[in-house]
mmCIF file of C-alpha atoms in Angstrom:
data_model
loop_
_atom_site.group_PDB
_atom_site.id
_atom_site.type_symbol
_atom_site.label_atom_id
_atom_site.label_comp_id
_atom_site.label_asym_id
_atom_site.label_seq_id
_atom_site.Cartn_x
_atom_site.Cartn_y
_atom_site.Cartn_z
ATOM 1 C CA MET C 1 -28.515 -66.635 -35.593
ATOM 2 C CA SER C 2 -25.589 -64.329 -35.851
ATOM 3 C CA PHE C 3 -25.928 -60.552 -37.133
ATOM 4 C CA PRO C 4 -23.135 -59.621 -39.572
ATOM 5 C CA LEU C 5 -20.664 -56.732 -37.985
ATOM 6 C CA PRO C 6 -21.099 -53.775 -39.695
ATOM 7 C CA SER C 7 -17.924 -53.181 -42.209
ATOM 8 C CA ARG C 8 -16.348 -50.226 -39.993
ATOM 9 C CA THR C 9 -17.493 -50.353 -36.137
ATOM 10 C CA PRO C 10 -17.236 -46.526 -35.049
ATOM 11 C CA SER C 11 -14.931 -46.349 -31.982
ATOM 12 C CA GLY C 12 -14.553 -43.648 -29.600
ATOM 13 C CA PRO C 13 -17.661 -41.553 -28.598
ATOM 14 C CA ARG C 14 -19.736 -44.566 -28.386
ATOM 15 C CA ARG C 15 -17.608 -46.098 -25.903
ATOM 16 C CA ARG C 16 -16.983 -43.305 -23.865
ATOM 17 C CA THR C 17 -20.854 -42.399 -23.963
ATOM 18 C CA LEU C 18 -21.123 -46.028 -22.400
ATOM 19 C CA LEU C 19 -18.439 -45.390 -19.961
ATOM 20 C CA ALA C 20 -19.978 -42.092 -19.124
ATOM 21 C CA ALA C 21 -23.286 -43.746 -18.484
ATOM 22 C CA ALA C 22 -22.335 -46.372 -16.238
ATOM 23 C CA ALA C 23 -20.346 -44.286 -14.440
ATOM 24 C CA GLY C 24 -23.544 -42.044 -13.941
ATOM 25 C CA THR C 25 -25.215 -44.857 -13.295
ATOM 26 C CA PHE C 26 -22.670 -45.917 -10.670
ATOM 27 C CA ALA C 27 -22.688 -42.628 -8.696
ATOM 28 C CA LEU C 28 -26.715 -42.772 -8.778
ATOM 29 C CA ALA C 29 -26.369 -46.196 -6.965
ATOM 30 C CA GLY C 30 -23.389 -45.591 -5.080
ATOM 31 C CA CYS C 31 -24.795 -42.049 -3.661
ATOM 32 C CA SER C 32 -28.221 -42.393 -3.093
ATOM 33 C CA THR C 33 -27.851 -42.531 0.792
ATOM 34 C CA PRO C 34 -28.064 -38.900 2.329
ATOM 35 C CA GLU C 35 -24.614 -38.180 3.660
ATOM 36 C CA PRO C 36 -23.788 -37.701 7.574
ATOM 37 C CA SER C 37 -23.697 -33.990 8.337
ATOM 38 C CA SER C 38 -20.642 -34.453 10.533
ATOM 39 C CA ASP C 39 -18.390 -35.443 7.331
ATOM 40 C CA THR C 40 -19.795 -31.935 5.778
ATOM 41 C CA THR C 41 -17.832 -29.920 8.830
ATOM 42 C CA GLY C 42 -14.362 -31.124 7.390
ATOM 43 C CA GLY C 43 -12.791 -30.133 3.839
ATOM 44 C CA SER C 44 -15.400 -31.876 1.965
ATOM 45 C CA PRO C 45 -17.387 -28.664 1.286
ATOM 46 C CA SER C 46 -14.385 -26.950 0.155
ATOM 47 C CA ALA C 47 -13.548 -29.608 -1.911
ATOM 48 C CA ALA C 48 -17.019 -29.883 -3.286
ATOM 49 C CA ASP C 49 -17.093 -25.857 -3.774
ATOM 50 C CA ARG C 50 -13.509 -26.377 -5.979
ATOM 51 C CA ALA C 51 -15.186 -29.012 -8.141
ATOM 52 C CA ARG C 52 -18.148 -27.204 -8.690
ATOM 53 C CA ALA C 53 -16.381 -23.807 -9.648
ATOM 54 C CA ARG C 54 -14.051 -25.793 -11.696
ATOM 55 C CA ALA C 55 -17.338 -27.360 -13.358
ATOM 56 C CA ALA C 56 -18.929 -23.913 -13.998
ATOM 57 C CA ARG C 57 -15.661 -22.358 -15.320
ATOM 58 C CA ASP C 58 -15.057 -25.247 -17.737
ATOM 59 C CA SER C 59 -18.780 -25.362 -19.497
ATOM 60 C CA THR C 60 -18.407 -21.559 -19.415
ATOM 61 C CA THR C 61 -14.954 -21.916 -21.522
ATOM 62 C CA LEU C 62 -16.829 -24.716 -23.371
ATOM 63 C CA ALA C 63 -19.712 -22.270 -24.372
ATOM 64 C CA GLY C 64 -17.204 -19.563 -25.344
ATOM 65 C CA ARG C 65 -15.477 -22.152 -27.765
ATOM 66 C CA TYR C 66 -18.857 -22.752 -29.501
ATOM 67 C CA THR C 67 -19.158 -18.924 -29.546
ATOM 68 C CA ALA C 68 -15.931 -18.488 -31.661
ATOM 69 C CA VAL C 69 -16.642 -21.464 -33.592
ATOM 70 C CA ILE C 70 -19.839 -20.142 -34.623
ATOM 71 C CA ALA C 71 -17.951 -16.549 -35.359
ATOM 72 C CA ALA C 72 -15.661 -18.242 -37.289
ATOM 73 C CA HIS C 73 -17.704 -20.224 -39.136
ATOM 74 C CA PRO C 74 -21.568 -18.719 -39.544
ATOM 75 C CA ASP C 75 -22.683 -21.823 -41.411
ATOM 76 C CA LEU C 76 -22.489 -23.811 -38.534
ATOM 77 C CA GLU C 77 -24.457 -21.959 -35.997
ATOM 78 C CA GLU C 78 -27.730 -23.680 -36.673
ATOM 79 C CA ARG C 79 -25.955 -26.974 -36.018
ATOM 80 C CA LEU C 80 -24.014 -25.521 -32.949
ATOM 81 C CA ALA C 81 -26.442 -23.516 -31.299
ATOM 82 C CA PRO C 82 -28.301 -25.810 -29.296
ATOM 83 C CA LEU C 83 -24.969 -27.466 -28.218
ATOM 84 C CA ARG C 84 -23.766 -24.060 -26.906
ATOM 85 C CA ALA C 85 -26.911 -23.411 -25.091
ATOM 86 C CA GLU C 86 -26.308 -26.689 -23.482
ATOM 87 C CA ALA C 87 -23.053 -25.766 -22.219
ATOM 88 C CA VAL C 88 -24.337 -22.458 -21.088
ATOM 89 C CA ARG C 89 -26.985 -24.457 -19.003
ATOM 90 C CA HIS C 90 -24.662 -26.524 -17.636
ATOM 91 C CA ALA C 91 -22.306 -23.698 -16.520
ATOM 92 C CA LYS C 92 -25.554 -22.357 -14.509
ATOM 93 C CA ALA C 93 -26.708 -25.553 -13.105
ATOM 94 C CA PHE C 94 -22.838 -25.398 -11.728
ATOM 95 C CA GLY C 95 -23.256 -22.111 -10.320
ATOM 96 C CA ALA C 96 -21.784 -19.937 -12.862
ATOM 97 C CA GLY C 97 -23.034 -16.390 -12.590
ATOM 98 C CA SER C 98 -23.743 -16.556 -9.077
ATOM 99 C CA GLY C 99 -20.664 -16.169 -7.498
ATOM 100 C CA GLY C 100 -17.162 -16.588 -9.114
ATOM 101 C CA ALA C 101 -17.349 -17.790 -12.697
ATOM 102 C CA SER C 102 -19.595 -15.782 -15.009
ATOM 103 C CA ALA C 103 -21.812 -17.652 -17.644
ATOM 104 C CA SER C 104 -24.143 -14.989 -19.275
ATOM 105 C CA SER C 105 -25.706 -16.157 -22.348
ATOM 106 C CA SER C 106 -22.894 -14.641 -24.317
ATOM 107 C CA PRO C 107 -19.341 -15.830 -23.143
ATOM 108 C CA SER C 108 -16.623 -13.965 -24.932
ATOM 109 C CA ALA C 109 -14.864 -15.442 -27.509
ATOM 110 C CA PRO C 110 -11.306 -14.107 -26.810
ATOM 111 C CA ASP C 111 -11.579 -16.075 -23.211
ATOM 112 C CA SER C 112 -12.438 -19.067 -25.063
ATOM 113 C CA ALA C 113 -9.646 -18.884 -27.284
ATOM 114 C CA SER C 114 -7.207 -18.310 -24.958
ATOM 115 C CA ALA C 115 -8.121 -21.623 -23.018
ATOM 116 C CA SER C 116 -8.573 -23.528 -25.929
ATOM 117 C CA GLY C 117 -4.881 -24.352 -26.638
ATOM 118 C CA SER C 118 -5.457 -24.962 -30.244
ATOM 119 C CA ALA C 119 -2.571 -23.930 -32.278
ATOM 120 C CA SER C 120 -4.115 -23.142 -35.416
ATOM 121 C CA ALA C 121 -5.924 -19.497 -36.102
ATOM 122 C CA SER C 122 -8.266 -18.126 -38.120
ATOM 123 C CA ALA C 123 -7.718 -15.027 -40.138
ATOM 124 C CA SER C 124 -11.037 -14.061 -38.789
ATOM 125 C CA ALA C 125 -11.762 -12.244 -35.639
ATOM 126 C CA SER C 126 -11.708 -15.767 -33.615
ATOM 127 C CA PRO C 127 -8.039 -16.710 -32.783
ATOM 128 C CA GLY C 128 -7.749 -20.429 -32.189
ATOM 129 C CA VAL C 129 -10.575 -21.766 -34.259
ATOM 130 C CA ALA C 130 -9.418 -24.241 -37.185
ATOM 131 C CA ASP C 131 -10.027 -22.760 -40.725
ATOM 132 C CA ARG C 132 -11.890 -25.502 -41.892
ATOM 133 C CA PRO C 133 -15.221 -26.315 -40.410
ATOM 134 C CA LYS C 134 -14.650 -29.941 -40.368
ATOM 135 C CA ASP C 135 -11.496 -29.419 -38.116
ATOM 136 C CA ALA C 136 -13.438 -27.076 -35.828
ATOM 137 C CA LEU C 137 -15.801 -29.613 -35.450
ATOM 138 C CA ALA C 138 -13.357 -32.090 -34.532
ATOM 139 C CA ASP C 139 -11.692 -29.810 -31.884
ATOM 140 C CA LEU C 140 -14.932 -29.125 -30.257
ATOM 141 C CA ALA C 141 -15.469 -32.813 -30.188
ATOM 142 C CA SER C 142 -12.273 -33.395 -28.734
ATOM 143 C CA ALA C 143 -12.891 -30.567 -26.095
ATOM 144 C CA GLU C 144 -16.167 -32.304 -25.075
ATOM 145 C CA LEU C 145 -14.635 -35.928 -24.958
ATOM 146 C CA ALA C 146 -11.697 -34.560 -22.558
ATOM 147 C CA LEU C 147 -14.059 -32.816 -20.210
ATOM 148 C CA ALA C 148 -16.324 -35.698 -19.932
ATOM 149 C CA ASP C 149 -13.452 -37.510 -18.923
ATOM 150 C CA GLU C 150 -12.516 -35.416 -16.340
ATOM 151 C CA ARG C 151 -16.076 -35.148 -15.063
ATOM 152 C CA THR C 152 -16.028 -38.525 -15.194
ATOM 153 C CA GLN C 153 -12.652 -39.139 -13.025
ATOM 154 C CA ALA C 154 -13.856 -36.326 -10.667
ATOM 155 C CA LEU C 155 -17.070 -38.284 -9.463
ATOM 156 C CA VAL C 156 -15.175 -39.833 -6.808
ATOM 157 C CA GLU C 157 -14.132 -36.929 -5.168
ATOM 158 C CA VAL C 158 -17.259 -35.285 -4.856
ATOM 159 C CA PRO C 159 -20.706 -35.593 -2.521
ATOM 160 C CA GLY C 160 -24.075 -37.305 -3.950
ATOM 161 C CA GLU C 161 -26.047 -34.416 -5.432
ATOM 162 C CA LEU C 162 -22.674 -32.649 -7.008
ATOM 163 C CA ALA C 163 -21.594 -36.101 -8.440
ATOM 164 C CA ARG C 164 -25.303 -37.074 -10.219
ATOM 165 C CA LEU C 165 -25.010 -33.485 -11.834
ATOM 166 C CA LEU C 166 -21.429 -34.379 -12.897
ATOM 167 C CA ALA C 167 -22.242 -37.585 -14.027
ATOM 168 C CA SER C 168 -25.264 -36.329 -16.113
ATOM 169 C CA VAL C 169 -23.345 -33.340 -17.456
ATOM 170 C CA ALA C 170 -20.558 -35.855 -18.763
ATOM 171 C CA ALA C 171 -23.112 -38.192 -20.056
ATOM 172 C CA ALA C 172 -24.433 -35.211 -22.117
ATOM 173 C CA GLY C 173 -20.784 -34.070 -23.045
ATOM 174 C CA ALA C 174 -20.154 -37.581 -24.322
ATOM 175 C CA ALA C 175 -23.162 -37.590 -26.643
ATOM 176 C CA HIS C 176 -22.286 -34.202 -27.912
ATOM 177 C CA ALA C 177 -18.725 -35.181 -28.899
ATOM 178 C CA PHE C 178 -20.672 -38.367 -30.441
ATOM 179 C CA LEU C 179 -22.647 -35.581 -32.254
ATOM 180 C CA LEU C 180 -19.796 -33.492 -33.195
ATOM 181 C CA THR C 181 -17.734 -36.322 -34.757
ATOM 182 C CA LYS C 182 -20.282 -37.597 -36.847
ATOM 183 C CA ALA C 183 -21.044 -33.912 -38.039
ATOM 184 C CA ALA C 184 -17.303 -33.600 -38.983
ATOM 185 C CA LYS C 185 -17.424 -36.809 -41.150
#
C-alpha cells in the first residue's frame, strides 16, 4: 500500500538534521578506537585546540545572538531561552570560560551583533536584529544551520572525542534550526 505524500514536503532543516545525524554516527563509528599517543605529539593537538577554541567562540557568539534577539523581541524569550541556554552549555563544553573565549551566563549583545553580519538594524538597543520577530527567528535559524554545517565539515579534522562532541552539537544545532524555522512560519 502506498502512502500519499503530504501536499508540501518540508525541505532544509529535516534533511540537514539527517545529514548531521549521519555525520555524527560516522564519527562515532569511525573514531571509536583510541588514537596512538605518537600522533598527538605532532600538530594534531594544536589543530584540535584551534577547533575547540573556534567552536567555543562560535557557540558564545550564537548565545549572544539569542540574547540580542530576546532583548529586541521580549515576547520571544519563552521560546528562545532554552535554545540560548543550550548554546551557552555548548560553549562551556568546548571549554569557553576556562581559557580564551568567555561563555558567561549572559554574553553581551554588542559582541554578537557585530559578529552576526546582519544588515538590518533594529531601532532598539540591539543592532543587527531584524525588526520583525519572524525575520529574527529566520536569521537565528540560518545561523544555527550554518554553524551546524561548519561543525559537520570540521569532523574529519579533529580527533575522536572532539569529533563526537562536534557531531553532537551539530545535530543539536540542526534541530534548533528546525524548531526556529517552524516557529518563524
